[in-house]
Tab-separated table of C-alpha atoms in Angstrom:
chain	number	residue	atom	x	y	z
A	311	TYR	CA	-5.989	69.376	56.461
A	312	TRP	CA	-7.491	69.929	52.551
A	313	SER	CA	-6.314	67.112	49.830
A	314	ASN	CA	-7.556	66.384	45.935
A	315	GLY	CA	-11.583	66.112	45.778
A	316	ASN	CA	-11.665	69.288	48.217
A	317	SER	CA	-8.895	71.829	46.968
A	318	ASP	CA	-11.866	74.146	45.231
A	319	THR	CA	-14.026	75.678	49.165
A	320	PHE	CA	-10.122	76.405	49.722
A	321	CYS	CA	-9.725	78.198	46.418
A	322	ASN	CA	-13.487	79.697	46.470
A	323	SER	CA	-12.234	81.350	49.964
A	324	ILE	CA	-9.109	82.652	48.715
A	325	ASN	CA	-11.373	83.838	45.816
A	326	ALA	CA	-13.275	85.450	48.118
A	327	GLY	CA	-10.780	86.966	50.322
A	328	TYR	CA	-9.150	88.699	46.785
A	329	GLN	CA	-12.912	90.037	46.481
A	330	ARG	CA	-12.988	91.657	49.900
A	331	ARG	CA	-16.149	89.962	50.378
A	332	SER	CA	-16.331	89.217	55.030
A	333	LYS	CA	-17.941	86.242	55.007
A	334	TYR	CA	-17.683	82.628	52.541
A	335	GLU	CA	-18.896	79.640	53.395
A	336	ALA	CA	-19.091	75.988	51.985
A	337	GLU	CA	-20.365	72.738	52.587
A	338	THR	CA	-17.391	70.854	52.389
A	339	PHE	CA	-14.281	68.058	53.612
A	340	MET	CA	-11.458	67.952	55.054
A	341	GLN	CA	-8.772	65.290	56.151
A	342	VAL	CA	-8.578	64.226	59.703
A	343	LEU	CA	-4.787	63.756	61.212
A	344	ASP	CA	-6.002	59.844	61.394
A	345	GLY	CA	-6.632	59.582	57.932
A	346	THR	CA	-10.070	60.353	57.629
A	347	THR	CA	-12.425	62.110	56.388
A	348	VAL	CA	-15.156	64.053	58.163
A	349	ASP	CA	-18.320	66.449	56.168
A	350	VAL	CA	-18.057	70.026	57.839
A	351	GLN	CA	-19.797	73.190	57.158
A	352	PHE	CA	-16.787	75.982	56.326
A	353	SER	CA	-16.926	79.710	57.284
A	354	MET	CA	-14.112	81.944	56.687
A	355	PHE	CA	-15.075	86.017	57.940
A	356	ALA	CA	-12.601	88.352	58.008
A	357	SER	CA	-13.119	92.461	57.832
A	358	PRO	CA	-11.387	94.535	56.567
A	359	ALA	CA	-9.485	95.468	59.548
A	360	LEU	CA	-9.101	91.966	60.486
A	361	ARG	CA	-8.367	91.663	56.927
A	362	ASP	CA	-6.158	94.721	56.782
A	363	SER	CA	-3.780	93.556	59.896
A	364	GLY	CA	-3.073	89.656	57.969
A	365	THR	CA	-6.939	88.117	60.382
A	366	VAL	CA	-8.964	85.864	59.055
A	367	PHE	CA	-11.295	83.810	61.404
A	368	ILE	CA	-12.304	80.028	60.354
A	369	SER	CA	-15.085	78.315	61.468
A	370	LEU	CA	-15.684	74.386	61.026
A	371	VAL	CA	-18.455	72.376	62.414
A	372	ASP	CA	-18.795	68.931	61.728
A	373	ILE	CA	-21.606	68.079	59.798
A	374	THR	CA	-20.912	64.373	59.169
A	375	GLN	CA	-23.797	62.721	60.699
A	376	ARG	CA	-26.288	65.485	59.728
A	377	LYS	CA	-24.902	64.205	55.703
A	378	GLN	CA	-24.713	60.833	56.696
A	379	ALA	CA	-28.339	61.303	57.341
A	380	GLU	CA	-28.935	63.052	53.892
A	381	ARG	CA	-27.527	60.254	52.037
A	382	GLU	CA	-29.276	57.600	53.569
A	383	LEU	CA	-32.647	59.870	52.952
A	384	MET	CA	-31.741	59.835	49.430
A	385	LYS	CA	-31.120	56.473	49.516
A	386	SER	CA	-35.246	55.288	50.687
A	387	GLU	CA	-36.384	58.247	48.454
A	388	PHE	CA	-34.385	56.189	45.829
A	389	LYS	CA	-35.596	52.940	46.489
A	390	PHE	CA	-38.900	54.135	47.275
A	391	ARG	CA	-39.022	55.430	43.645
A	392	THR	CA	-38.299	52.707	42.255
A	393	LEU	CA	-40.969	50.619	43.880
A	394	PHE	CA	-43.038	53.363	43.283
A	395	GLU	CA	-42.655	54.127	38.897
A	396	ALA	CA	-41.779	50.629	38.611
A	397	SER	CA	-45.095	48.228	40.612
A	398	ALA	CA	-47.025	45.846	38.756
A	399	ILE	CA	-49.940	47.385	41.622
A	400	SER	CA	-52.027	51.699	42.300
A	401	PHE	CA	-49.309	53.660	43.628
A	402	GLN	CA	-51.347	57.445	44.827
A	403	GLN	CA	-50.627	60.221	46.358
A	404	LEU	CA	-53.592	62.129	47.315
A	405	ASP	CA	-54.210	65.666	48.683
A	406	VAL	CA	-56.852	65.612	51.417
A	407	SER	CA	-56.063	69.172	52.226
A	408	ARG	CA	-59.055	70.449	51.691
A	409	GLN	CA	-61.132	66.817	53.194
A	410	THR	CA	-58.979	67.585	56.267
A	411	GLN	CA	-60.350	71.698	56.371
A	412	LEU	CA	-64.245	70.396	56.421
A	413	PHE	CA	-62.716	67.375	59.182
A	414	ARG	CA	-61.434	70.219	61.444
A	415	ALA	CA	-64.922	71.843	60.567
A	416	LEU	CA	-66.439	69.346	61.544
A	417	LYS	CA	-64.437	68.644	65.255
A	418	ALA	CA	-64.555	72.715	65.645
A	419	GLN	CA	-68.660	72.060	65.629
A	420	GLY	CA	-68.468	69.254	68.326
A	421	VAL	CA	-68.859	66.372	65.328
A	422	THR	CA	-66.900	63.007	68.002
A	423	ASP	CA	-68.074	60.413	65.759
A	424	LEU	CA	-68.131	60.326	61.981
A	425	LYS	CA	-70.080	57.578	60.928
A	426	ALA	CA	-73.083	59.127	63.219
A	427	TYR	CA	-72.256	62.551	61.358
A	428	ILE	CA	-72.837	61.486	58.465
A	429	ASP	CA	-76.395	59.180	59.512
A	430	GLU	CA	-77.899	62.118	59.516
A	431	HIS	CA	-75.878	63.943	56.716
A	432	PRO	CA	-74.797	61.276	54.107
A	433	GLU	CA	-74.151	64.519	51.855
A	434	PHE	CA	-71.705	64.175	53.974
A	435	VAL	CA	-69.047	61.757	51.764
A	436	GLN	CA	-70.238	63.350	48.769
A	437	GLN	CA	-68.429	66.800	49.628
A	438	ALA	CA	-65.451	64.512	50.634
A	439	MET	CA	-65.100	63.159	47.798
A	440	ASP	CA	-64.980	66.082	46.164
A	441	ALA	CA	-62.289	67.219	48.083
A	442	VAL	CA	-59.406	64.120	47.425
A	443	TRP	CA	-57.820	64.559	44.611
A	444	ILE	CA	-55.054	62.328	43.072
A	445	ALA	CA	-51.678	64.059	43.458
A	446	GLU	CA	-49.291	62.154	42.439
A	447	ALA	CA	-49.421	58.404	40.253
A	448	ASN	CA	-46.898	55.402	39.303
A	449	PRO	CA	-47.000	54.403	35.120
A	450	TYR	CA	-49.608	51.475	36.733
A	451	THR	CA	-52.160	53.231	37.371
A	452	LEU	CA	-52.722	54.695	33.515
A	453	THR	CA	-53.273	51.289	33.024
A	454	LEU	CA	-55.738	51.023	36.160
A	455	TYR	CA	-58.116	53.636	34.596
A	456	GLY	CA	-57.663	53.078	31.145
A	457	ALA	CA	-55.472	56.566	31.015
A	458	LYS	CA	-53.317	57.393	28.412
A	459	THR	CA	-50.863	59.884	30.854
A	460	LYS	CA	-50.852	61.285	33.607
A	461	ALA	CA	-53.264	64.023	33.106
A	462	GLU	CA	-55.414	62.400	32.577
A	463	ILE	CA	-56.242	61.213	35.640
A	464	LEU	CA	-54.523	64.182	38.026
A	465	GLY	CA	-57.608	65.079	39.881
A	466	PRO	CA	-61.148	64.611	42.149
A	467	VAL	CA	-61.141	60.896	42.112
A	468	THR	CA	-65.182	60.732	42.155
A	469	PRO	CA	-65.373	60.567	38.612
A	470	TYR	CA	-63.686	57.028	39.385
A	471	TRP	CA	-66.495	55.978	42.365
A	472	ILE	CA	-69.385	54.043	41.367
A	473	PRO	CA	-72.289	56.547	42.417
A	474	GLY	CA	-74.466	54.605	45.418
A	475	GLN	CA	-71.299	52.317	45.449
A	476	CYS	CA	-69.576	53.692	47.691
A	477	ASP	CA	-69.003	52.205	51.074
A	478	THR	CA	-65.671	51.755	51.326
A	479	PHE	CA	-65.250	55.244	50.034
A	480	ARG	CA	-67.101	55.713	53.322
A	481	ARG	CA	-65.405	53.816	55.360
A	482	SER	CA	-61.741	54.861	54.869
A	483	ILE	CA	-62.459	58.643	55.590
A	484	GLU	CA	-64.625	57.377	58.893
A	485	ALA	CA	-61.626	55.452	59.663
A	486	GLY	CA	-59.370	58.471	59.238
A	487	TYR	CA	-61.856	61.141	61.202
A	488	ARG	CA	-60.718	58.453	63.977
A	489	GLY	CA	-57.134	59.012	63.599
A	490	GLU	CA	-56.121	55.189	62.216
A	491	PRO	CA	-53.900	54.590	60.089
A	492	GLY	CA	-55.312	53.620	57.507
A	493	TYR	CA	-58.225	51.183	55.666
A	494	GLN	CA	-58.642	48.382	53.400
A	495	ALA	CA	-61.126	46.792	51.781
A	496	GLU	CA	-62.395	44.651	48.495
A	497	THR	CA	-64.557	47.298	46.779
A	498	LYS	CA	-65.505	48.896	43.045
A	499	ILE	CA	-64.197	51.282	41.039
A	500	ARG	CA	-65.933	52.302	38.150
A	501	ARG	CA	-62.860	52.622	34.896
A	502	LEU	CA	-62.276	55.800	32.499
A	503	ASP	CA	-64.106	54.327	29.452
A	504	GLY	CA	-66.664	53.195	32.429
A	505	LYS	CA	-65.785	49.490	32.574
A	506	VAL	CA	-66.491	48.027	36.118
A	507	ILE	CA	-63.418	46.791	37.874
A	508	ASP	CA	-62.953	45.110	41.394
A	509	ILE	CA	-60.592	46.157	43.339
A	510	LEU	CA	-58.356	45.173	47.076
A	511	PHE	CA	-58.811	49.107	48.231
A	512	ALA	CA	-56.033	49.643	50.636
A	513	SER	CA	-55.521	53.340	52.115
A	514	ALA	CA	-52.336	54.310	54.599
A	515	SER	CA	-51.319	58.095	56.352
A	516	THR	CA	-50.446	59.387	59.687
A	517	ALA	CA	-51.994	62.510	61.345
A	518	THR	CA	-48.320	63.968	61.238
A	519	LEU	CA	-49.460	63.055	57.447
A	520	ARG	CA	-52.721	64.006	57.209
A	521	GLU	CA	-52.505	66.810	58.920
A	522	LEU	CA	-50.443	67.642	55.442
A	523	GLY	CA	-53.200	67.100	53.453
A	524	LEU	CA	-50.756	63.340	52.014
A	525	VAL	CA	-52.579	60.020	52.140
A	526	VAL	CA	-50.747	57.226	49.790
A	527	LEU	CA	-53.751	55.058	48.280
A	528	THR	CA	-53.166	51.373	46.420
A	529	ILE	CA	-55.471	49.752	44.120
A	530	VAL	CA	-54.676	46.266	43.119
A	531	ASP	CA	-56.990	45.415	40.738
A	532	ILE	CA	-58.524	41.803	41.653
A	533	THR	CA	-61.068	41.281	39.401
A	534	ASP	CA	-60.167	37.828	37.660
A	535	TRP	CA	-59.337	36.834	41.674
A	536	VAL	CA	-63.503	36.889	42.382
A	537	ALA	CA	-64.235	36.176	39.041
A	538	ASP	CA	-63.070	32.556	40.101
A	539	ARG	CA	-64.114	33.411	43.250
A	540	ASN	CA	-67.510	33.719	42.051
A	541	GLN	CA	-67.991	30.450	39.906
């Protein structure tokens, strides 16, 4: 059942026994009678009394499906990371955990309609905006915002929104408060150098991700397209 490629686990279990350790565990693979291999959780147990009598217990748990799922997940993460890093549009991971706390406080007060609440308390938009941080961004986001290093853009999103032109942000948090999976709109933002650009703004999240404080934001620079459209 042991092939040349996985004999290290067997050797390590012998070494554990030689050191009179009572337990040894490892993930490995084994060859079954039809010649195929399966992923297993290998466990060896032997108390001093058992070992002195020449007996050890071996436990093998088939973890093939779990390992396959892990490999598929790694492939998916690799594909996503490749898209994230190489894309010619801005991908951002937003930390909205502070904003989620604000939402929870409002819901505890019985607020069910965020739009109506903001109509009465317009200052909440600024509070919610200050509570959103850029936690991760792809290289193109640096180009979009006119930054030289990622450190320049990580942090609050507030500097990128133009005072008095935050309606898109407001609509996006209203959608999030209602539990909608995302929000999309054309709007304007301000780069680090002060230049204003037209963008297509699209936020996406699930109820579970939002509870974990995560929202994915994509931004497409449509400045030239808007200029051509308005001619």
